[in-house]
Short mmCIF file of C-alpha atoms in Angstrom, two decimals:
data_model
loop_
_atom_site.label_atom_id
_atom_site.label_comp_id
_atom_site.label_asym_id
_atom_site.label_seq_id
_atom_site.Cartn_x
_atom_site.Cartn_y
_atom_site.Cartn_z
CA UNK A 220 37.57 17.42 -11.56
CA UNK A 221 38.43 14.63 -9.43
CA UNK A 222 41.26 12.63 -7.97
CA UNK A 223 42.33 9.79 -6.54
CA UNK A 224 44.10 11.27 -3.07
CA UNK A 225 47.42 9.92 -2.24
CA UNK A 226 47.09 7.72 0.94
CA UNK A 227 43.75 10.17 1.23
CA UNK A 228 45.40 13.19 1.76
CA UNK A 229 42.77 15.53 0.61
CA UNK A 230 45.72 17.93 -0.62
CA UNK A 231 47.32 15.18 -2.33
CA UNK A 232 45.74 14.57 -5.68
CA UNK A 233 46.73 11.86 -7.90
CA UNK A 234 45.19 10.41 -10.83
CA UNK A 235 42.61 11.89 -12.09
CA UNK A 236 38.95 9.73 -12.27
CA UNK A 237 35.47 10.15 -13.80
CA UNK A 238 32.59 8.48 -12.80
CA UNK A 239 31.67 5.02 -14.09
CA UNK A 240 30.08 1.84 -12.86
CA UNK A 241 31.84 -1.55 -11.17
CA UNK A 242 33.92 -3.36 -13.96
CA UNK A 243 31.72 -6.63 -13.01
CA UNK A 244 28.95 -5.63 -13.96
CA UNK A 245 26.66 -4.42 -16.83
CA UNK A 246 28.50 -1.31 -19.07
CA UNK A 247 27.34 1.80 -18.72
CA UNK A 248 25.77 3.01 -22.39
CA UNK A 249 26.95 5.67 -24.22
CA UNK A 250 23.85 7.06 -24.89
CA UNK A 251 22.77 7.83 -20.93
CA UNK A 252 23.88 10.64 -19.65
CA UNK A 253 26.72 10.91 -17.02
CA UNK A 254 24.48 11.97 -14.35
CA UNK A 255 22.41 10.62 -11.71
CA UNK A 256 19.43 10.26 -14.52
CA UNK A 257 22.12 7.61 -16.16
CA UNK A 258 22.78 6.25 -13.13
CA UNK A 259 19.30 5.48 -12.26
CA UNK A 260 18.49 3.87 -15.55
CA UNK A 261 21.95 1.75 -15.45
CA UNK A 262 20.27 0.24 -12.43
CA UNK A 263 16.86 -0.48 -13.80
CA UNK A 264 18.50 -1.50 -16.96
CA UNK A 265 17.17 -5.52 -17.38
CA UNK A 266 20.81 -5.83 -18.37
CA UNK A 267 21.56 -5.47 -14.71
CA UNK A 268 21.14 -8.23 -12.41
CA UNK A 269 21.98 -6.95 -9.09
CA UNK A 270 18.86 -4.60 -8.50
CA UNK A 271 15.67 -6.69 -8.99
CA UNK A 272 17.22 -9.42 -7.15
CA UNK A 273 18.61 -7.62 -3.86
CA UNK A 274 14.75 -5.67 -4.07
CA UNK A 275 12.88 -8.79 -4.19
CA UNK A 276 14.76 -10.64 -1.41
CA UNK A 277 14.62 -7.83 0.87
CA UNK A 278 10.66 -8.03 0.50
CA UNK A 279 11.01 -11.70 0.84
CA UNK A 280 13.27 -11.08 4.04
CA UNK A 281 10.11 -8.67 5.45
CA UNK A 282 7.64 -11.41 4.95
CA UNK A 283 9.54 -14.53 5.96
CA UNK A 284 12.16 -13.06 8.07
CA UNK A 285 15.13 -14.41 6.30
CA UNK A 286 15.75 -13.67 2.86
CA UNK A 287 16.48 -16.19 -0.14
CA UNK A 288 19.84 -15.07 -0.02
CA UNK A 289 20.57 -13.99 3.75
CA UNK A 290 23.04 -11.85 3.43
CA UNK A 291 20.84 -9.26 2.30
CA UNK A 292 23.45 -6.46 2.68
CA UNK A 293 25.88 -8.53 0.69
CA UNK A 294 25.51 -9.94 -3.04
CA UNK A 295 29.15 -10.48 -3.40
CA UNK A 296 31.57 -12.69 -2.91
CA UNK A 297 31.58 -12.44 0.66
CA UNK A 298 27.39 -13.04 0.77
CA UNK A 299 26.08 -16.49 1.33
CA UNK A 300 25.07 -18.02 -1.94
CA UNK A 301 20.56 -17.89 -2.51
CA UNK A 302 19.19 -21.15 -1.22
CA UNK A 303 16.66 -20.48 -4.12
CA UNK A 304 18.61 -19.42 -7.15
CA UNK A 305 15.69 -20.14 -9.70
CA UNK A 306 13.28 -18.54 -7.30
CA UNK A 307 15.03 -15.28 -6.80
CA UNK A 308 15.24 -14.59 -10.90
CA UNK A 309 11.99 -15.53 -11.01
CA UNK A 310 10.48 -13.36 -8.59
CA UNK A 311 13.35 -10.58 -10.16
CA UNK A 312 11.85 -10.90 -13.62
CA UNK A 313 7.87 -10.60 -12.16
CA UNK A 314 9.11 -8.07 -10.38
CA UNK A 315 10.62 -5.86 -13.50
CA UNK A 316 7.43 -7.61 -16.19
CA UNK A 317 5.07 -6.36 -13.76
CA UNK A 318 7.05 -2.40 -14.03
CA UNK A 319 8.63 -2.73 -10.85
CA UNK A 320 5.19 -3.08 -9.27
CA UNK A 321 5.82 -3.17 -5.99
CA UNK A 322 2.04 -4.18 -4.64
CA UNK A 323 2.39 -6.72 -7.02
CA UNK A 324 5.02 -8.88 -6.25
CA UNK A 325 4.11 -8.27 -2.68
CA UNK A 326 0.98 -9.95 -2.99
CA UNK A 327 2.63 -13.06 -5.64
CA UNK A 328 4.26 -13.71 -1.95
CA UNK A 329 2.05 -13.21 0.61
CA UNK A 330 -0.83 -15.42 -1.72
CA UNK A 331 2.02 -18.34 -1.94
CA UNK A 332 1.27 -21.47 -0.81
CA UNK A 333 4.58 -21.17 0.51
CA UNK A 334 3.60 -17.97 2.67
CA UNK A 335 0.29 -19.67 3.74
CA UNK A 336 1.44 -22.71 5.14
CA UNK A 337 1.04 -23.12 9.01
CA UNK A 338 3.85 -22.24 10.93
CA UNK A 339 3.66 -25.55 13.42
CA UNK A 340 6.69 -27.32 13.47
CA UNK A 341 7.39 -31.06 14.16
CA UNK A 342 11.08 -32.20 16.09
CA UNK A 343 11.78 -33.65 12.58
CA UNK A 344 11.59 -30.84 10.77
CA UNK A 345 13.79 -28.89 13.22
CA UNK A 346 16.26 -31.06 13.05
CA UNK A 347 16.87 -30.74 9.54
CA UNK A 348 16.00 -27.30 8.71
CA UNK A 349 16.14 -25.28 12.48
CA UNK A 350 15.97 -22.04 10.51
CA UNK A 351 13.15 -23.02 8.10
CA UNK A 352 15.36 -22.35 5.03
CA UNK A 353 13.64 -24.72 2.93
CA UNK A 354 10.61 -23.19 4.05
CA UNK A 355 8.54 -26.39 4.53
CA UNK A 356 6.94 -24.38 6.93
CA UNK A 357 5.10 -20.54 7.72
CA UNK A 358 7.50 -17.78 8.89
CA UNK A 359 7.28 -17.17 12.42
CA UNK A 360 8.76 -13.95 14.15
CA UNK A 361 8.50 -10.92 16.13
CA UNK A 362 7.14 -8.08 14.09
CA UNK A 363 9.63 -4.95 13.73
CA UNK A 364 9.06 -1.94 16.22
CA UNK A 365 7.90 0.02 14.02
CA UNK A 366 4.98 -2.49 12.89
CA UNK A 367 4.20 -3.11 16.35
CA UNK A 368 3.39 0.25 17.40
CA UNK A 369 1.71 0.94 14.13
CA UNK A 370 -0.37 -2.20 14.61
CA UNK A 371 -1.58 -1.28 17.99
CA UNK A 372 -2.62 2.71 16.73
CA UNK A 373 -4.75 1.45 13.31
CA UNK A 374 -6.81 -0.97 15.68
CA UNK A 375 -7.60 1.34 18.31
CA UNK A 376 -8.40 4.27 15.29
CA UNK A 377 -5.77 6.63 16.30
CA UNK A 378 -3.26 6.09 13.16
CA UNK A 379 -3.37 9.28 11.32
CA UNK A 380 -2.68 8.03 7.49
CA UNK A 381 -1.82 11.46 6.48
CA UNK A 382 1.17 10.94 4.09
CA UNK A 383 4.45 13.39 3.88
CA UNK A 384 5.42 15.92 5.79
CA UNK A 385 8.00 16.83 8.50
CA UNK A 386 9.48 14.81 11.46
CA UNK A 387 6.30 14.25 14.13
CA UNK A 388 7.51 14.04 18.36
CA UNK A 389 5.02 10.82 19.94
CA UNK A 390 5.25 10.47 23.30
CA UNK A 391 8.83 9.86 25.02
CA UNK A 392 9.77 9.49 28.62
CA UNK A 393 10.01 12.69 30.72
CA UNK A 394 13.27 13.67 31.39
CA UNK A 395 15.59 11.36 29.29
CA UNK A 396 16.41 14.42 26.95
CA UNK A 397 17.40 16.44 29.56
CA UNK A 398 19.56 13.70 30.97
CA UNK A 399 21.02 12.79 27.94
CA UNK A 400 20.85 15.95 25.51
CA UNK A 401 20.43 19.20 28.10
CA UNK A 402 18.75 22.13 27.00
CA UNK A 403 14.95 22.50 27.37
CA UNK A 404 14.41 18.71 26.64
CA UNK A 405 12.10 16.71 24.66
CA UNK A 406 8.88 18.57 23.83
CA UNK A 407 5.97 16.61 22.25
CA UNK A 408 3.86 17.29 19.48
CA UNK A 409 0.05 18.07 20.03
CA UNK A 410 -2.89 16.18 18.14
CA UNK A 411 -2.19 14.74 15.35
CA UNK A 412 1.82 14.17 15.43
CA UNK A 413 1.63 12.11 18.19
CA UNK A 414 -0.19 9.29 16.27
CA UNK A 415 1.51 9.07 12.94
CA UNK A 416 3.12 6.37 11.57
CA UNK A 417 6.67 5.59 13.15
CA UNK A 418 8.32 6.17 9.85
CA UNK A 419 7.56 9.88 10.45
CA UNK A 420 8.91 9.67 14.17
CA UNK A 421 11.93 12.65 15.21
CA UNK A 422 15.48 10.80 15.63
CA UNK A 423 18.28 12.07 17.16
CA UNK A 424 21.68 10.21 17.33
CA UNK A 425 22.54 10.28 20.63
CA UNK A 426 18.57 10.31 21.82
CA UNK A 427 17.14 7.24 19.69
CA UNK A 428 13.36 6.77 20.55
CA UNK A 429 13.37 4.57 23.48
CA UNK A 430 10.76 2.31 22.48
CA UNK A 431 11.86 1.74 19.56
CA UNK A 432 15.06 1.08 20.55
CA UNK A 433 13.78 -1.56 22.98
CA UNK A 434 12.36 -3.70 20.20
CA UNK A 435 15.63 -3.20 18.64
CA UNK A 436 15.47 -0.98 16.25
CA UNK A 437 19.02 0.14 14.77
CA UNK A 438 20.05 3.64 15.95
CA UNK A 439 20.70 5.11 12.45
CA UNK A 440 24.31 5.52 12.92
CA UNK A 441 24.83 2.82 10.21
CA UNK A 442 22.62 1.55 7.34
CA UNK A 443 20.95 -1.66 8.53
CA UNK A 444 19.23 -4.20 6.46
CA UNK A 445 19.49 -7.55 8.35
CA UNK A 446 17.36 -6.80 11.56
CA UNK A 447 18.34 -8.42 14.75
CA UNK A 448 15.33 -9.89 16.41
CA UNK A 449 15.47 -10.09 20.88
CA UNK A 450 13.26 -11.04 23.26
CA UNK A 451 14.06 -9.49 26.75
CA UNK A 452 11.95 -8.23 29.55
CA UNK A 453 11.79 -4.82 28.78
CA UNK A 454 9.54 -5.47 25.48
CA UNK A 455 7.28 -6.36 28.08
CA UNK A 456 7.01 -4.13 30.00
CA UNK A 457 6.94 -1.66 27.59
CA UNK A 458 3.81 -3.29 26.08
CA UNK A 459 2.09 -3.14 29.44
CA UNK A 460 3.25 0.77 30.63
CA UNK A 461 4.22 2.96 27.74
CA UNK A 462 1.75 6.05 27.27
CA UNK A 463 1.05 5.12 23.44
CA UNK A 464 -0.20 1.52 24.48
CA UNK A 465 -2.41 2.13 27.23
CA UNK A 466 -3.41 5.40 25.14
CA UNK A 467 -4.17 2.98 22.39
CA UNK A 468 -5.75 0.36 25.31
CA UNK A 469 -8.61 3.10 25.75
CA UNK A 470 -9.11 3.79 22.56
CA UNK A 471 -10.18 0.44 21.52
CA UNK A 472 -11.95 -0.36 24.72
CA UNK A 473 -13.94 2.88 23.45
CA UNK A 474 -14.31 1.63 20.04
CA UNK A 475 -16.00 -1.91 21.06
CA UNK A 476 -18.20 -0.52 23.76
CA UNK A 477 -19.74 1.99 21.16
CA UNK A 478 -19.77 -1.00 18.39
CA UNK A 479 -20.96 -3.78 20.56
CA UNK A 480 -24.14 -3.76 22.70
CA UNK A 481 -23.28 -7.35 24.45
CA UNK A 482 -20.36 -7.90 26.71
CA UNK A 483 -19.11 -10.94 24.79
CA UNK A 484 -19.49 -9.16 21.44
CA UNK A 485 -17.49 -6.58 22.73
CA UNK A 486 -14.74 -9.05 24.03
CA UNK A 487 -14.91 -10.85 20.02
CA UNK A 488 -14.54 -7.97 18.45
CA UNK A 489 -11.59 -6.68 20.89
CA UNK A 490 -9.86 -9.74 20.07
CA UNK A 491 -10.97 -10.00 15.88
CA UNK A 492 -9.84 -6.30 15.66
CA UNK A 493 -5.69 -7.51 17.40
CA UNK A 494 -5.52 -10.87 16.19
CA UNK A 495 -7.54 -11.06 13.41
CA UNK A 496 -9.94 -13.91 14.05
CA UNK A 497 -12.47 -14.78 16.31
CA UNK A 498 -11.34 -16.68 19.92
CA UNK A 499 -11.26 -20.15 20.26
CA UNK A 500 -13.71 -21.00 23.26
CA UNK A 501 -11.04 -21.49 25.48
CA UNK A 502 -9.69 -18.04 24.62
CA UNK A 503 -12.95 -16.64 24.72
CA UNK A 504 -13.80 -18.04 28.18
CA UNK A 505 -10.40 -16.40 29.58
CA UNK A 506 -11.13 -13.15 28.42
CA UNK A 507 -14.54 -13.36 29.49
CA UNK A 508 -13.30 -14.28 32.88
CA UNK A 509 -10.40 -11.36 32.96
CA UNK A 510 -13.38 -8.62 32.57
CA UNK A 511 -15.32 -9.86 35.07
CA UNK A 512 -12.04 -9.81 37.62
CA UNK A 513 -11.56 -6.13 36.18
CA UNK A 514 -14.92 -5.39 36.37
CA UNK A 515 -14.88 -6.18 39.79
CA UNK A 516 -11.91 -4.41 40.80
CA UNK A 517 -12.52 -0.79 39.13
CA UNK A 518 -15.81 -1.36 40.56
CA UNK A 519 -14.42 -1.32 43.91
CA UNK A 520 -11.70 1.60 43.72
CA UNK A 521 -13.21 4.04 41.25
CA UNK A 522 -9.78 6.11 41.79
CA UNK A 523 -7.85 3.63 40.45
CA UNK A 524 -10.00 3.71 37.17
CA UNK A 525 -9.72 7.25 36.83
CA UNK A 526 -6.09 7.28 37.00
CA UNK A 527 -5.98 4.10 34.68
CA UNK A 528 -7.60 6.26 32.42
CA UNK A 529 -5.65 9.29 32.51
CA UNK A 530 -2.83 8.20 30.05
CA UNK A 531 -2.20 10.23 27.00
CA UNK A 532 -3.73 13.17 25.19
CA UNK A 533 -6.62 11.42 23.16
CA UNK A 534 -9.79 13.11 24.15
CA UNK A 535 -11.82 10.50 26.36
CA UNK A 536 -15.62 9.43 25.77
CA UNK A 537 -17.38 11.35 28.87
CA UNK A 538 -20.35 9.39 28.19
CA UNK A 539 -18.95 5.73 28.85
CA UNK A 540 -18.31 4.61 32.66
CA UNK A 541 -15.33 5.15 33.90
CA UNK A 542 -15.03 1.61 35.99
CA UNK A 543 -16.79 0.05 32.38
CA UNK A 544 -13.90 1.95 30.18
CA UNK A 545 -11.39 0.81 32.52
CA UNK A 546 -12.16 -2.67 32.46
CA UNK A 547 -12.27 -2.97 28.94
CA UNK A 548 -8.83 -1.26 28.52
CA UNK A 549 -7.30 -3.64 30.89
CA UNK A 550 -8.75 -6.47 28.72
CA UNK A 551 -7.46 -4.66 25.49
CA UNK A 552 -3.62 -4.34 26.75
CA UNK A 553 -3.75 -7.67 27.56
CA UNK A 554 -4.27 -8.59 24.42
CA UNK A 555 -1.91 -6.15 22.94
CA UNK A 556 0.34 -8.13 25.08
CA UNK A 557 -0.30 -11.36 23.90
CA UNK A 558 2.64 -13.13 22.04
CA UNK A 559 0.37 -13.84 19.07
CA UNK A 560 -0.48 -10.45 18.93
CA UNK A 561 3.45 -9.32 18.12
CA UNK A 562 4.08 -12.36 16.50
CA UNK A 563 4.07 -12.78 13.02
CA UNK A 564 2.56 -16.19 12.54
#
């Protein structure tokens, strides 16, 4: 049994309660059991309105970085009314038609003209609608962390798409651990579970990963749906020093110099496999430029390529030059460094 406690007191029962759902909404049938099984088909009842529509704007909130109601965490009273009402039921109801397909209604909004429009805006149209509420533009904002880093190990080839499985340790700084945890410290995994997806990445509360924290990640300690979106310094640098993205540097300067025979193919494809289309000549002339000023460095102090090289624990290509690999990596953090690059545009 279970009780109300008297100002909490847990040896202070009062009335006594059984389970049932919010007064304001939908009743809970007779015929579903008093379990979590009812439970779960009280929410996905079409009677309900509340669970379609807080699924679909938090999609719509991933894609255009503010949902149709923006108070994601908050469908009451207190939540700021949808600037979209016969939008969000419609994208509720294809969303339940379809069988709570979630592919589905993912790609009804990514295929939208709305989602497709450029994301260029004109004085005008930032003075009446500076947060692009009435969408008459594209979304435009910094990806999450965890996109980010996931971004940068699919182009380079290390993701490991292996799905399941325990908690995986990628690379953290040495020391911090013992600074901030004692004991032996932080130990990281070998092969594989350094380059799985950051879903799969070992948190602890007081020792949040540090890189993700920088892109501002919450810590976990509460449940966070509305993501807070910085730009500071230290994303920076953390783009141009961390293990995983010079690790991830090499591994696509590998990837184009075994692809590519030319030296401007090679830059192309760099830049197709980041950004996801082909450099404008401008661009291309840039880049072109960079390598050669690389080129001619690494050339120069061979030492300094070797060490350049040395980050992380992905096997290297022994039969690619080291001043040649170096180069190329140089050019490839760059443009994992590029705005556009963690930008979604």
């Amino acid at each position: 049994d279970t009780f109300l406690l008297k100002r909490g007191a847990y040896d202070a029962p009062g009335e006594k309660v059984a389970p049932l759902t919010p007064a304001a909404l939908p009743p809970f049938r007779k015929e579903w059991p008093a379990n979590r099984l009812g439970l779960a088909r009280w929410l996905v009842d079409r009677g309900n309105p509340l669970t379609a529509r807080v699924t679909v704007n938090r999609f719509w909130q991933m894609l255009f970085g503010t949902g149709i109601v923006k108070t994601v965490e908050d469908f009451g009273s207190q939540g700021e009314w949808p600037v979209h009402q016969d939008l969000l039921d419609w994208l509720a109801v294809e969303f339940m038609e379809s069988g709570w397909n979630v592919k589905h209604v993912l790609k009804t909004m990514v295929m939208s003209a709305a989602y497709r429009q450029s994301s260029r805006v004109t004085p005008e149209l930032l003075e009446r609608d500076p947060e692009n509420r009435l969408l008459a533009r594209g979304p435009r904002f910094r990806l999450a962390p965890e996109m980010i880093r996931d971004q940068a190990l699919a182009v380079s080839g290390l993701l490991v798409e292996k799905v399941g499985g325990p908690s995986v340790k990628p690379y953290q700084p040495e020391g911090l651990w013992q600074e901030l945890q004692g004991g032996k410290g932080y130990e990281p995994d070998e092969g594989d579970g350094l380059w799985r997806r950051s879903l799969y990445t070992y948190w602890r509360r007081t020792v949040a990963p540090p890189s993700m924290i920088t892109f501002d990640s919450p810590t976990r300690e509460t449940c966070v749906v509305r993501e807070t979106r910085t730009n500071t310094p230290l994303q920076a640098l953390e783009l141009m020093n961390d293990v995983l993205y010079l690790e991830a540097s090499r591994k696509l300067a590998e990837r184009v110099l075994h692809d590519q025979p030319e030296e401007k193919a090679r830059v192309d494809e760099a830049f197709r496999l980041v950004l996801g289309r082909r450099p404008k000549a401008r661009e291309d002339a840039f880049l072109e430029s960079a390598l050669r000023k690389f080129s001619a460095y690494y050339q120069a102090h061979p030492a300094e390529a070797e060490k350049y090289l040395q980050q992380g624990r992905a096997p290297r290509d022994p039969a690619l030059s080291t001043e040649a690999l170096a180069a190329y990596t140089a050019v490839a953090s760059l443009l994992f460094n590029l705005d556009e690059t963690i930008t979604k545009e």
